[in-house]
PDB file of C-alpha atoms in Angstrom:
ATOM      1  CA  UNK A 125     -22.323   0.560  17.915  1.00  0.00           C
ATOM      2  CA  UNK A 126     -19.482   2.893  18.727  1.00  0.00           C
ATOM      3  CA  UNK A 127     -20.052   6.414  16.589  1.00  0.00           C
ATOM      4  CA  UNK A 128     -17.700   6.096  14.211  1.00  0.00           C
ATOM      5  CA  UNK A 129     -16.155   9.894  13.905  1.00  0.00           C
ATOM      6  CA  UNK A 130     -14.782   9.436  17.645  1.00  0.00           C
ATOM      7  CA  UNK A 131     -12.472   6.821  15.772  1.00  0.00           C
ATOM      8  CA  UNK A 132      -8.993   7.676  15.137  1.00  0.00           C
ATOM      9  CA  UNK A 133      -7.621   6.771  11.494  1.00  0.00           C
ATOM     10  CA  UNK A 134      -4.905   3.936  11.567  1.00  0.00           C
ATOM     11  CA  UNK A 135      -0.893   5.335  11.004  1.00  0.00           C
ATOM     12  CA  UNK A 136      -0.041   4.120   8.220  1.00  0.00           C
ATOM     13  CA  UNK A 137       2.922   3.903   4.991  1.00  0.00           C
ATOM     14  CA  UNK A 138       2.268   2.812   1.340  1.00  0.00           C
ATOM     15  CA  UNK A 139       4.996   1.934  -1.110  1.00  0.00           C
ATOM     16  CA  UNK A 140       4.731   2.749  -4.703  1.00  0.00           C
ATOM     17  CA  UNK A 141       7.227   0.660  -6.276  1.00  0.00           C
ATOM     18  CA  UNK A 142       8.578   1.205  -9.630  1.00  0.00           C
ATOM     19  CA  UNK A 143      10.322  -0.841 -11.792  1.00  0.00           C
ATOM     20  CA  UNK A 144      13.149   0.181 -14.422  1.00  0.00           C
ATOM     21  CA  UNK A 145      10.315  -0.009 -17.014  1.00  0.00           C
ATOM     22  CA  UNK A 146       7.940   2.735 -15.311  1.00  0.00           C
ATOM     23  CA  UNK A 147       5.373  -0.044 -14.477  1.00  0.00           C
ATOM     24  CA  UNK A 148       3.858  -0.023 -10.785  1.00  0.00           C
ATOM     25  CA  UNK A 149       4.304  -3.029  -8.217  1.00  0.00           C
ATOM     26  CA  UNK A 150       0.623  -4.528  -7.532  1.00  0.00           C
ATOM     27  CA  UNK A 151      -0.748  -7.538  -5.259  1.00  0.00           C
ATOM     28  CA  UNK A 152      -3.724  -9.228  -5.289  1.00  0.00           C
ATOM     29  CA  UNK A 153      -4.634  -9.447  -1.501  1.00  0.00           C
ATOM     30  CA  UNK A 154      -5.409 -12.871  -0.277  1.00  0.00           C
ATOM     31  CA  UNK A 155      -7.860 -12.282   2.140  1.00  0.00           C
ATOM     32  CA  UNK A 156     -10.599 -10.092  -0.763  1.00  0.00           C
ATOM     33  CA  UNK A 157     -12.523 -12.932  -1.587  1.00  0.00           C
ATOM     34  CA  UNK A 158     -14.991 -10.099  -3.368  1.00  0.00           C
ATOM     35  CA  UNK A 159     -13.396  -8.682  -6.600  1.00  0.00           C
ATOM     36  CA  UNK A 160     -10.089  -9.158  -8.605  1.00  0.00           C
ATOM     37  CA  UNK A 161      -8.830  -6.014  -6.673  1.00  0.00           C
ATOM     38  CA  UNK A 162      -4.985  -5.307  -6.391  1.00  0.00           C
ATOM     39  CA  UNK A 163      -2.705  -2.741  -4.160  1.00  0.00           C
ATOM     40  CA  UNK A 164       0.627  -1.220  -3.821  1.00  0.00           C
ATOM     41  CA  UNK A 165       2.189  -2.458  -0.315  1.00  0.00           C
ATOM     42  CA  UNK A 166       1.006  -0.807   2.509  1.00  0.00           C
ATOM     43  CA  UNK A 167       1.013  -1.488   6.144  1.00  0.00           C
ATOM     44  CA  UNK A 168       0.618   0.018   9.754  1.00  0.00           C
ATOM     45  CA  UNK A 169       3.794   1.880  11.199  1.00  0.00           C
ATOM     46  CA  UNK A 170       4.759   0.944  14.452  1.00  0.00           C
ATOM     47  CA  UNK A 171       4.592   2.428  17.813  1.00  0.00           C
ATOM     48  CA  UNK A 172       7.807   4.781  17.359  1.00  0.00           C
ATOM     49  CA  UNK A 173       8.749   3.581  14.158  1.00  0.00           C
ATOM     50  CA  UNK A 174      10.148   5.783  11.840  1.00  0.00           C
ATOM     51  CA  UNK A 175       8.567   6.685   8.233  1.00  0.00           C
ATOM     52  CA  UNK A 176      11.214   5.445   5.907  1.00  0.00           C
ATOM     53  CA  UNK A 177      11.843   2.300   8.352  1.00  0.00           C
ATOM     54  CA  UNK A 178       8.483   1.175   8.292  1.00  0.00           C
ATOM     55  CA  UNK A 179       8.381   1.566   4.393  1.00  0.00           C
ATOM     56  CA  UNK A 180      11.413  -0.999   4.294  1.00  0.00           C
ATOM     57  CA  UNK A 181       9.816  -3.093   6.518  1.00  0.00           C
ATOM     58  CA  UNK A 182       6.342  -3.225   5.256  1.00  0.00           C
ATOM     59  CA  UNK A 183       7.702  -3.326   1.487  1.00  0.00           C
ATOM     60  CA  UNK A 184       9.877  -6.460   2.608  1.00  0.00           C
ATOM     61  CA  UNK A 185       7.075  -8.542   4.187  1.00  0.00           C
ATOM     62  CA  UNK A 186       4.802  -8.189   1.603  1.00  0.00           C
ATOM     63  CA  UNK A 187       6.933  -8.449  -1.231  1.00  0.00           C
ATOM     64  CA  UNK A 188      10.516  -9.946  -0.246  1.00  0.00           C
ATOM     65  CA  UNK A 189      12.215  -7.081  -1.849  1.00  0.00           C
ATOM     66  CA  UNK A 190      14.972  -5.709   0.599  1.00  0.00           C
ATOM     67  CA  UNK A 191      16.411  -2.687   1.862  1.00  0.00           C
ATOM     68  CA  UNK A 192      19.427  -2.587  -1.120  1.00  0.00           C
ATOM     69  CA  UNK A 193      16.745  -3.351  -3.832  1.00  0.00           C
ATOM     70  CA  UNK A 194      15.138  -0.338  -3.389  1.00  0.00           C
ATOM     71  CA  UNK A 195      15.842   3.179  -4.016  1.00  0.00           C
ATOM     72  CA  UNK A 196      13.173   5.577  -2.175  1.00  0.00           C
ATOM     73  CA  UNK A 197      12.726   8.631  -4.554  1.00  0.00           C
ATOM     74  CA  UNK A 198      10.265  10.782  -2.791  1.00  0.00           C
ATOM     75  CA  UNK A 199       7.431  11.180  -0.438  1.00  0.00           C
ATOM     76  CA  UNK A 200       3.941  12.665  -0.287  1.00  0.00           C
ATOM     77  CA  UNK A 201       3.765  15.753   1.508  1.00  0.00           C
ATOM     78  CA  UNK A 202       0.798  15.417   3.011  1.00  0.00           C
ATOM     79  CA  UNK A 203      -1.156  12.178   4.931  1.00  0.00           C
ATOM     80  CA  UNK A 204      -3.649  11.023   2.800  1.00  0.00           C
ATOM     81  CA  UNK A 205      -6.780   9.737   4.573  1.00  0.00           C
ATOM     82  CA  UNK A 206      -9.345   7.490   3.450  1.00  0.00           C
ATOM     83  CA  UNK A 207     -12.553   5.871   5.360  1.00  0.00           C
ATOM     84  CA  UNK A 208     -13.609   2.344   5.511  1.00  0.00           C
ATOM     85  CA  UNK A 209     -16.384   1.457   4.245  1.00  0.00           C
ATOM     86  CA  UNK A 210     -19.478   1.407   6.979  1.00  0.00           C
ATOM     87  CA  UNK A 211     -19.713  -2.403   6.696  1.00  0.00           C
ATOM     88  CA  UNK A 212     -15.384  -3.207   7.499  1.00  0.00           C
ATOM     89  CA  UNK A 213     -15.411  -0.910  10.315  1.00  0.00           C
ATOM     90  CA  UNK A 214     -15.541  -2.850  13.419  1.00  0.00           C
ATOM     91  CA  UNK A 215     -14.605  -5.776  11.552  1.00  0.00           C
ATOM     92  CA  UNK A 216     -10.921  -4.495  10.827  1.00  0.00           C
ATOM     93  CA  UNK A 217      -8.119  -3.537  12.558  1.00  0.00           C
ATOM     94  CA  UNK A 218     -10.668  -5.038  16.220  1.00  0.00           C
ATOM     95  CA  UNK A 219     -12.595  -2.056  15.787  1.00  0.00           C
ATOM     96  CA  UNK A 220     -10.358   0.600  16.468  1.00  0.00           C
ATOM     97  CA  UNK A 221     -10.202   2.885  13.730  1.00  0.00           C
ATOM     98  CA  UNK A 222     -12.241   4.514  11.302  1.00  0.00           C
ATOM     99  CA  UNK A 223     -10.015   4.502   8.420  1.00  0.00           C
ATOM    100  CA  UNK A 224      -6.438   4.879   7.402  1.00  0.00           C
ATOM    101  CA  UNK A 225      -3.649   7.920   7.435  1.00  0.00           C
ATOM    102  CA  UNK A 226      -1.612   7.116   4.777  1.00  0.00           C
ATOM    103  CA  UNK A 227       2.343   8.199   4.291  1.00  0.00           C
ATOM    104  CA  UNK A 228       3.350   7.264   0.338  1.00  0.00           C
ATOM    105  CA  UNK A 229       6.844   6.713  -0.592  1.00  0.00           C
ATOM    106  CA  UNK A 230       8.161   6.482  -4.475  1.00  0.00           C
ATOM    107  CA  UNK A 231      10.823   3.821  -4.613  1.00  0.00           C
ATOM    108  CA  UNK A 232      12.505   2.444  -7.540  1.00  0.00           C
ATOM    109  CA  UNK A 233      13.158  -1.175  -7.965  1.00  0.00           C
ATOM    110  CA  UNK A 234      17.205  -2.262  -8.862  1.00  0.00           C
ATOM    111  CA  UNK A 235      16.713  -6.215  -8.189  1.00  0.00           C
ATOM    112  CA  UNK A 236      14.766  -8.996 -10.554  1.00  0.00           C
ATOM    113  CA  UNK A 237      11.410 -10.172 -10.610  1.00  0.00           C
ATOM    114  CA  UNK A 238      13.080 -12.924  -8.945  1.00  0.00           C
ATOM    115  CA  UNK A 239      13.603 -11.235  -6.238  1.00  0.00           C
ATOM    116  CA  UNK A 240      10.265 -10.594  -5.387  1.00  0.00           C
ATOM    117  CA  UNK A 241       8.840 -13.226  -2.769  1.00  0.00           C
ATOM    118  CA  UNK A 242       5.300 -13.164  -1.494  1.00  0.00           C
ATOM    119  CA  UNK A 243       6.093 -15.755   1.293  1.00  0.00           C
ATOM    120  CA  UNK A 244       9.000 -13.828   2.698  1.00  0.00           C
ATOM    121  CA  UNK A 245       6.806 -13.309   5.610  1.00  0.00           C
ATOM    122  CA  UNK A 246       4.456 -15.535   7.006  1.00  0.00           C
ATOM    123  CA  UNK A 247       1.419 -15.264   6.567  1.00  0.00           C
ATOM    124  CA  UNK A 248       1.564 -13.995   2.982  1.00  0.00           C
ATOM    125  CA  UNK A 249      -0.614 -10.912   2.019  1.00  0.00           C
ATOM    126  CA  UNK A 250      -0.908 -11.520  -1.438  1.00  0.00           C
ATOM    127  CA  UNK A 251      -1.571 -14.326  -3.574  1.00  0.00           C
ATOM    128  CA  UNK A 252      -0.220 -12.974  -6.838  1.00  0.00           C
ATOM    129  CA  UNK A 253       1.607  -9.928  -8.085  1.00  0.00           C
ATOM    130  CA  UNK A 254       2.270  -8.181 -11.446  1.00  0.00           C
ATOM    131  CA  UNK A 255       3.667  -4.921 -13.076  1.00  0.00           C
ATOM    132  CA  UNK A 256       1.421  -2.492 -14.432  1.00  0.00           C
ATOM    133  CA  UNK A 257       1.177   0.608 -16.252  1.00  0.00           C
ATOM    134  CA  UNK A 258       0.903   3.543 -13.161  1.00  0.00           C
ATOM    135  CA  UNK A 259      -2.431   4.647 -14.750  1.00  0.00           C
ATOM    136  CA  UNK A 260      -4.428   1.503 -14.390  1.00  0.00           C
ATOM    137  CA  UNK A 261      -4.177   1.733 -10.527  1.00  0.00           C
ATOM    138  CA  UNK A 262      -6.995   3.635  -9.714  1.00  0.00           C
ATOM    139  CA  UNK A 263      -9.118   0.962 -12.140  1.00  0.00           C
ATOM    140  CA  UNK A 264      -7.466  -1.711  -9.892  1.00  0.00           C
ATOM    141  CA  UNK A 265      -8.259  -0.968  -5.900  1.00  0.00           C
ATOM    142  CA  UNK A 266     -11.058  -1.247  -4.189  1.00  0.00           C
ATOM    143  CA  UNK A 267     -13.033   1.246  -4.517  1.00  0.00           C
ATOM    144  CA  UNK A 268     -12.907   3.515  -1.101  1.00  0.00           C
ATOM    145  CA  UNK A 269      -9.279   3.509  -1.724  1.00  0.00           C
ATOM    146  CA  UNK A 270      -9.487   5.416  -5.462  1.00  0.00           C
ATOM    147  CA  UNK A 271      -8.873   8.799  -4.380  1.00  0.00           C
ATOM    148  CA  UNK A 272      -5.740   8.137  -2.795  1.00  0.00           C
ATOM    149  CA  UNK A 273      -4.619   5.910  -5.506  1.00  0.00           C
ATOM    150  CA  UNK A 274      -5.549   9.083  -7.642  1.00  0.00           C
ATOM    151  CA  UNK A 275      -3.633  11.364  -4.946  1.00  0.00           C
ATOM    152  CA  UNK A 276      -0.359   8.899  -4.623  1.00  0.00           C
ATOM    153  CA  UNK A 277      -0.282   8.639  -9.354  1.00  0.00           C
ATOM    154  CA  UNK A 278      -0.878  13.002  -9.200  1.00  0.00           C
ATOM    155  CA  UNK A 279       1.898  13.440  -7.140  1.00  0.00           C
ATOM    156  CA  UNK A 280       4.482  11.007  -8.221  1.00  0.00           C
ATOM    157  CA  UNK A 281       3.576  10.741 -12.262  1.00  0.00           C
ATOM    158  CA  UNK A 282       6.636  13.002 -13.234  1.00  0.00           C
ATOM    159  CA  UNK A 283       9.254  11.039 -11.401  1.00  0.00           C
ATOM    160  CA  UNK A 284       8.042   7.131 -12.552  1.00  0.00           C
TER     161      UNK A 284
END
């Protein structure tokens, strides 16, 4: 077994996306077979990719929701980091990291619900989606992933 603090964290982006109502975009992830957890979209950047481009892209395959249907209203100012679990490392991402570096974006949705399509990229990440209230979502993750969900609601509250 590899020791894990030799791992590097995975580069990473996470959307929070608001709707005209101040409620919070969340998916329940189909592969967590081991709680009724949800998440904001969030995915790897690519090698070269920029920030706000990988944001758009990784907001669209999860969710359907394009470029025009979103307004991006701010950004974190720091990475936040968070570690897997001792059990999921090795088991995600082949091994090769230790956790995830996380870049969070605040973007406000301007289409429908309709809009939203969780098969707009194949295969889906999510098997269902609702809006909730931006306070729940620490109460909603899995639990390594609370104090970043804590992190991302501190510095965006003011502007949902």
């Amino acid at each position: 077994m590899k020791d894990v603090s030799t791992l590097p964290y995975r580069p990473c982006v996470g959307i929070m996306l608001v709707n005209p109502h101040g409620k919070v975009f969340v998916g329940k992830r189909i592969d967590n077979r081991e709680g009724d957890w949800w998440q904001m979209p969030q995915g790897g950047i690519d090698e070269g990719e920029d920030l706000r481009a990988a944001a758009h892209r990784e907001l669209w395959e999860e969710t359907g929701v394009a470029r025009e249907q979103v307004t991006f209203l701010s950004q974190t100012r720091e990475e936040l980091l968070y570690d897997l679990p001792e059990e999921l490392v090795g088991k995600l991402w082949k091994g090769k990291y230790r956790g995830q570096r996380q870049h969070w974006f605040l973007g406000r949705f301007e289409g429908t619900d309709t809009d939203i399509d969780l098969n707009a990229h194949r295969p889906p990440e999510f098997s269902e989606w609702k809006w909730v209230e931006a306070e729940l979502l620490p109460d909603l993750i899995v639990p390594f992933k609370k104090r970043v969900y804590r992190a991302v609601l501190e510095e965006f509250r003011a502007l949902i």
